[in-house]
């Protein structure tokens, strides 16, 4: 089993409810977002100031997709990689990969704040909290899931644009190779990220007033 | 791993020993509010509050009381007296377990270090920034003495004015008006800046503003989102629109802006701003000419169809419609005919469209088109705008008697606002009503007596009102300005006294929506922080002090309990409508009103009892009996400026919160690339946007989401940015609003500006 986020960009409103629901649940400090809603086709993504090194997501050249400004989005938190760099690099075992669910968990009570995971994660999922001197990241609300609830982001999405799937379940095979639109490299990263995407498209008929 | 209470606290306090933490609190004077002070006292050190399991929390029912379609039902999780997190109530099929980006920031709002904590007095004068903390007793003493002084000198209390609007739409918050009722006849800023022209239009046509349940839209076969952007401003409605679309319905967005909703529709049609009414008239003509109108329904249920048709035949030329709206005729025909053929079909009209000098006439024209197509009074149909159908509470907090011998104004009586129109017994005197949409000039011009005291509650006039330069003058000439708020906003800066008020989590209330049909209890989930008081408690304290100074001068109860007041708002009608026996049932979750299809019985509350294409009232008040084409305001500067609502704030609320700054840090002006090129403005350049009213400096974003000739800026109040779009808006009225809300609306999308690169 490998739990994974399936993000449906075709219905995502870009409303950031998911990102804020995550803050509502865990109270991330100002400047830190475990889940971030990114605009497709933007010239550049907002830089994650708290990352020690630039990451793939924030440092790659502009995505190739041509979409109207501020209309199409994808929501991204930890990718809960199949081969997670954070788990490999963590010297104290604060990062673990749950053998049953495949969730990449971070335990702040063990974390020594070395920042290795923040450097290692190609997606900027691990954030460094300078005030606490520790790392932090999305652990797919494993406590909520263990309690019979779904994640804060999934529960709060007003249109059901985020779902949790089992990537190893054959019925989700069609999503196996879907990177976010315009960012073709993401899915091929060595860490084997598990987040999958349904691509958005423009409305079939769009009429704009003639120029002039 | 298990989390003990100590664990949580050590995480929360991160290394600060509990003892020194408590000592620190005692020194800073917040110990009295402990443990609610934990989060605010260490606002940067609360990362990773672990989820401890449903059973570890106390839960409370709350409602989001903001001026929003969605009015979410909330479940609040509290531990050791501290709000931990919220969720949308799962019992409401509308809220469906989730709030929006704003609602999810509530914990930060409650525990924000920026909250107003104590009564404060600006001892250096308004705008000086020289503040001093005062006690509640002192605050009440100053205000009570000023009120009694005004009464003594003027012989009336008309020199005391109240401006209150949509900061909190909870029913007991009408107790603020109740407070002013209880001191005598006073001056009120009446009307609404929000939706009045459309309210009048719907009342003229149908005798009521009454929309179908939004949840029915899932079964609509054709949906036009006309000048409305639910993908930003009513996100919980989108799931029904998506469901309809999935089942094969066509979803068309007609809007001058390629909105977030447009990007998710089947079809987007850009229209020249302010010509929507003409498009609707043209569409009606097309379906009548094609014989697709519902003659049977029109015969049985309408008045003046013949005159309306004659007007269309004579005055509406389709070529002209195409030319003026900017939309190809073939596209208009296809749109009108496919709408008429799909049953049920529905149109949702936004509030932006009626914020034009011809706004009411546009809503009337669209109402008429829906009526002609036979979709009024039908399940999943309707001309949707809003409703007040579930607002039949007692308004007990509002209804306070005048003190004996009160003297007031002898002007004409009329509507004072759209919500609580409770008349009371007919008296020789009335309050004096000033137009809320011209607050600045009305305060300055009010004579005999002039306004000397202004109380501001549930409102941020400096962010939301117009003609701001005048507004500063207006505030400066007042003897005493009292602002009750949660934050030190721009209005507070021009106050003499600010009073800290509770959030909805610190008081009881009850909430309904003007869009969906759910009823939600709002419980007190935590004790009020610091020295904050509810608006009702403030009224009671004022009453106590006034009566000490002059017995009988104020009739408001001298002590109130927000829960008891909330209970008093319920009546058998509400219980019947929502199918409950007692308000206590709401502790188990929100409930929905029994389903009714508006106007399905063909009974309209118009004078004729029918849908009125021809309205005598409209003729009398607005000079045109029929929905006709009115030209929009003529430009007075180079570019039209439109200032719609954004998802990041609800008017002036939420954008100021630290968490919101993380997802949306700064404002932009959105400019069409064509216009930008002509002005040599590039993406990210700082530009000055200016007109006869004022000037703003902000960064530009270039996008053809806005049409050439128009610039777009969102209305918001930032904590750390002087940006305020209403700097540029004058107070020109829209055509309608005076009929049902007491004053015409504001044509704020008929603002014109110029810009240049800085």
Short mmCIF file of N, CA, C and O in Angstrom, two decimals, chain B residues 665-715:
data_model
loop_
_atom_site.label_atom_id
_atom_site.label_comp_id
_atom_site.label_asym_id
_atom_site.label_seq_id
_atom_site.Cartn_x
_atom_site.Cartn_y
_atom_site.Cartn_z
N UNK B 665 0.16 37.78 0.01
CA UNK B 665 0.83 38.84 0.75
C UNK B 665 0.54 40.27 0.33
O UNK B 665 0.63 41.17 1.15
N UNK B 666 0.23 40.52 -0.93
CA UNK B 666 0.14 41.93 -1.33
C UNK B 666 -0.87 42.14 -2.46
O UNK B 666 -1.20 41.22 -3.20
N UNK B 667 -1.33 43.38 -2.60
CA UNK B 667 -2.31 43.67 -3.64
C UNK B 667 -1.65 43.95 -4.99
O UNK B 667 -0.48 44.31 -5.05
N UNK B 668 -2.42 43.78 -6.04
CA UNK B 668 -1.96 44.09 -7.39
C UNK B 668 -3.05 44.85 -8.12
O UNK B 668 -4.23 44.76 -7.78
N UNK B 669 -2.63 45.55 -9.16
CA UNK B 669 -3.62 46.05 -10.10
C UNK B 669 -3.48 45.19 -11.36
O UNK B 669 -2.37 44.96 -11.85
N UNK B 670 -4.59 44.66 -11.84
CA UNK B 670 -4.59 43.79 -13.01
C UNK B 670 -4.93 44.62 -14.24
O UNK B 670 -5.96 45.29 -14.27
N UNK B 671 -4.04 44.58 -15.22
CA UNK B 671 -4.17 45.43 -16.40
C UNK B 671 -4.10 44.56 -17.65
O UNK B 671 -3.29 43.63 -17.73
N UNK B 672 -4.93 44.87 -18.63
CA UNK B 672 -4.87 44.16 -19.90
C UNK B 672 -3.55 44.50 -20.59
O UNK B 672 -3.14 45.66 -20.61
N UNK B 673 -2.88 43.48 -21.18
CA UNK B 673 -1.56 43.73 -21.79
C UNK B 673 -1.59 44.84 -22.84
O UNK B 673 -0.63 45.59 -22.97
N UNK B 674 -2.68 44.95 -23.56
CA UNK B 674 -2.80 45.98 -24.58
C UNK B 674 -2.70 47.39 -23.96
O UNK B 674 -1.97 48.25 -24.45
N UNK B 675 -3.45 47.58 -22.88
CA UNK B 675 -3.41 48.87 -22.19
C UNK B 675 -2.05 49.11 -21.56
O UNK B 675 -1.54 50.23 -21.55
N UNK B 676 -1.47 48.04 -21.03
CA UNK B 676 -0.18 48.16 -20.36
C UNK B 676 0.89 48.57 -21.36
O UNK B 676 1.73 49.42 -21.08
N UNK B 677 0.83 47.99 -22.55
CA UNK B 677 1.81 48.30 -23.57
C UNK B 677 1.75 49.78 -23.94
O UNK B 677 2.77 50.46 -24.06
N UNK B 678 0.52 50.26 -24.08
CA UNK B 678 0.34 51.67 -24.44
C UNK B 678 0.93 52.59 -23.38
O UNK B 678 1.36 53.71 -23.68
N UNK B 679 0.97 52.10 -22.15
CA UNK B 679 1.48 52.93 -21.05
C UNK B 679 2.90 52.50 -20.65
O UNK B 679 3.40 52.94 -19.61
N UNK B 680 3.50 51.62 -21.45
CA UNK B 680 4.85 51.11 -21.20
C UNK B 680 4.98 50.50 -19.80
O UNK B 680 6.00 50.67 -19.12
N UNK B 681 3.95 49.82 -19.37
CA UNK B 681 3.99 49.16 -18.06
C UNK B 681 4.27 47.68 -18.28
O UNK B 681 3.65 47.04 -19.12
N UNK B 682 5.24 47.16 -17.54
CA UNK B 682 5.56 45.74 -17.62
C UNK B 682 5.13 45.03 -16.34
O UNK B 682 4.95 45.66 -15.30
N UNK B 683 5.00 43.71 -16.47
CA UNK B 683 4.68 42.87 -15.34
C UNK B 683 5.57 43.21 -14.14
O UNK B 683 6.78 43.25 -14.25
N UNK B 684 4.94 43.43 -12.99
CA UNK B 684 5.70 43.68 -11.77
C UNK B 684 6.09 45.13 -11.54
O UNK B 684 6.57 45.48 -10.47
N UNK B 685 5.89 45.97 -12.55
CA UNK B 685 6.19 47.40 -12.36
C UNK B 685 5.27 47.98 -11.29
O UNK B 685 4.12 47.57 -11.15
N UNK B 686 5.79 48.95 -10.57
CA UNK B 686 4.92 49.69 -9.67
C UNK B 686 4.27 50.82 -10.46
O UNK B 686 4.95 51.55 -11.18
N UNK B 687 2.97 50.91 -10.34
CA UNK B 687 2.26 51.95 -11.07
C UNK B 687 1.46 52.80 -10.09
O UNK B 687 1.14 52.38 -8.98
N UNK B 688 1.16 54.00 -10.54
CA UNK B 688 0.23 54.84 -9.80
C UNK B 688 -1.10 54.75 -10.52
O UNK B 688 -1.17 54.89 -11.74
N UNK B 689 -2.14 54.45 -9.78
CA UNK B 689 -3.49 54.45 -10.32
C UNK B 689 -4.20 55.62 -9.66
O UNK B 689 -4.21 55.72 -8.43
N UNK B 690 -4.78 56.50 -10.47
CA UNK B 690 -5.27 57.74 -9.87
C UNK B 690 -6.50 58.27 -10.59
O UNK B 690 -6.77 57.90 -11.74
N UNK B 691 -7.23 59.09 -9.91
CA UNK B 691 -8.35 59.82 -10.51
C UNK B 691 -8.66 61.02 -9.64
O UNK B 691 -7.86 61.39 -8.77
N UNK B 692 -9.82 61.61 -9.85
CA UNK B 692 -10.17 62.83 -9.12
C UNK B 692 -10.27 62.60 -7.61
O UNK B 692 -10.21 63.55 -6.83
N UNK B 693 -10.42 61.34 -7.21
CA UNK B 693 -10.60 61.04 -5.78
C UNK B 693 -9.29 60.85 -5.04
O UNK B 693 -9.18 61.20 -3.87
N UNK B 694 -8.34 60.18 -5.69
CA UNK B 694 -7.13 59.85 -4.96
C UNK B 694 -6.13 59.12 -5.83
O UNK B 694 -6.29 59.05 -7.06
N UNK B 695 -5.11 58.57 -5.19
CA UNK B 695 -4.03 57.90 -5.91
C UNK B 695 -3.54 56.70 -5.10
O UNK B 695 -3.41 56.78 -3.88
N UNK B 696 -3.30 55.59 -5.81
CA UNK B 696 -2.75 54.40 -5.17
C UNK B 696 -1.48 53.99 -5.89
O UNK B 696 -1.38 54.16 -7.10
N UNK B 697 -0.53 53.45 -5.14
CA UNK B 697 0.67 52.90 -5.76
C UNK B 697 0.71 51.41 -5.47
O UNK B 697 0.65 51.01 -4.31
N UNK B 698 0.81 50.63 -6.53
CA UNK B 698 0.93 49.18 -6.31
C UNK B 698 1.47 48.51 -7.55
O UNK B 698 1.62 49.13 -8.60
N UNK B 699 1.81 47.22 -7.40
CA UNK B 699 2.41 46.47 -8.49
C UNK B 699 1.38 46.07 -9.52
O UNK B 699 0.23 45.77 -9.18
N UNK B 700 1.83 46.01 -10.77
CA UNK B 700 0.91 45.62 -11.86
C UNK B 700 1.10 44.16 -12.22
O UNK B 700 2.22 43.64 -12.20
N UNK B 701 0.00 43.52 -12.54
CA UNK B 701 0.04 42.21 -13.18
C UNK B 701 -0.69 42.36 -14.51
O UNK B 701 -1.75 43.00 -14.56
N UNK B 702 -0.12 41.79 -15.56
CA UNK B 702 -0.72 41.94 -16.88
C UNK B 702 -1.47 40.67 -17.25
O UNK B 702 -0.91 39.58 -17.21
N UNK B 703 -2.72 40.80 -17.59
CA UNK B 703 -3.52 39.63 -17.90
C UNK B 703 -4.72 39.99 -18.75
O UNK B 703 -5.32 41.06 -18.56
N UNK B 704 -5.04 39.12 -19.69
CA UNK B 704 -6.27 39.39 -20.45
C UNK B 704 -7.50 38.79 -19.74
O UNK B 704 -8.55 38.67 -20.33
N UNK B 705 -7.35 38.46 -18.47
CA UNK B 705 -8.55 38.16 -17.67
C UNK B 705 -9.43 39.40 -17.58
O UNK B 705 -10.65 39.30 -17.41
N UNK B 706 -8.80 40.57 -17.64
CA UNK B 706 -9.59 41.81 -17.68
C UNK B 706 -9.58 42.35 -19.09
O UNK B 706 -8.59 42.22 -19.81
N UNK B 707 -10.69 42.95 -19.48
CA UNK B 707 -10.78 43.44 -20.85
C UNK B 707 -10.02 44.75 -20.99
O UNK B 707 -9.81 45.48 -20.01
N UNK B 708 -9.64 45.03 -22.21
CA UNK B 708 -8.96 46.27 -22.51
C UNK B 708 -9.86 47.44 -22.12
O UNK B 708 -11.06 47.41 -22.35
N UNK B 709 -9.28 48.44 -21.51
CA UNK B 709 -10.08 49.60 -21.09
C UNK B 709 -10.52 49.52 -19.65
O UNK B 709 -11.14 50.44 -19.13
N UNK B 710 -10.19 48.40 -19.00
CA UNK B 710 -10.60 48.21 -17.60
C UNK B 710 -9.38 47.79 -16.77
O UNK B 710 -8.59 46.98 -17.22
N UNK B 711 -9.25 48.36 -15.59
CA UNK B 711 -8.27 47.82 -14.65
C UNK B 711 -9.03 47.26 -13.45
O UNK B 711 -10.14 47.70 -13.14
N UNK B 712 -8.45 46.24 -12.83
CA UNK B 712 -9.13 45.56 -11.73
C UNK B 712 -8.24 45.58 -10.49
O UNK B 712 -7.05 45.30 -10.56
N UNK B 713 -8.86 45.94 -9.38
CA UNK B 713 -8.19 45.83 -8.08
C UNK B 713 -9.21 45.28 -7.09
O UNK B 713 -10.37 45.66 -7.16
N UNK B 714 -8.75 44.44 -6.19
CA UNK B 714 -9.68 43.87 -5.22
C UNK B 714 -9.82 44.78 -4.01
O UNK B 714 -8.88 45.48 -3.63
N UNK B 715 -11.00 44.75 -3.42
CA UNK B 715 -11.21 45.55 -2.20
C UNK B 715 -10.76 44.72 -1.00
O UNK B 715 -11.22 43.61 -0.79
#
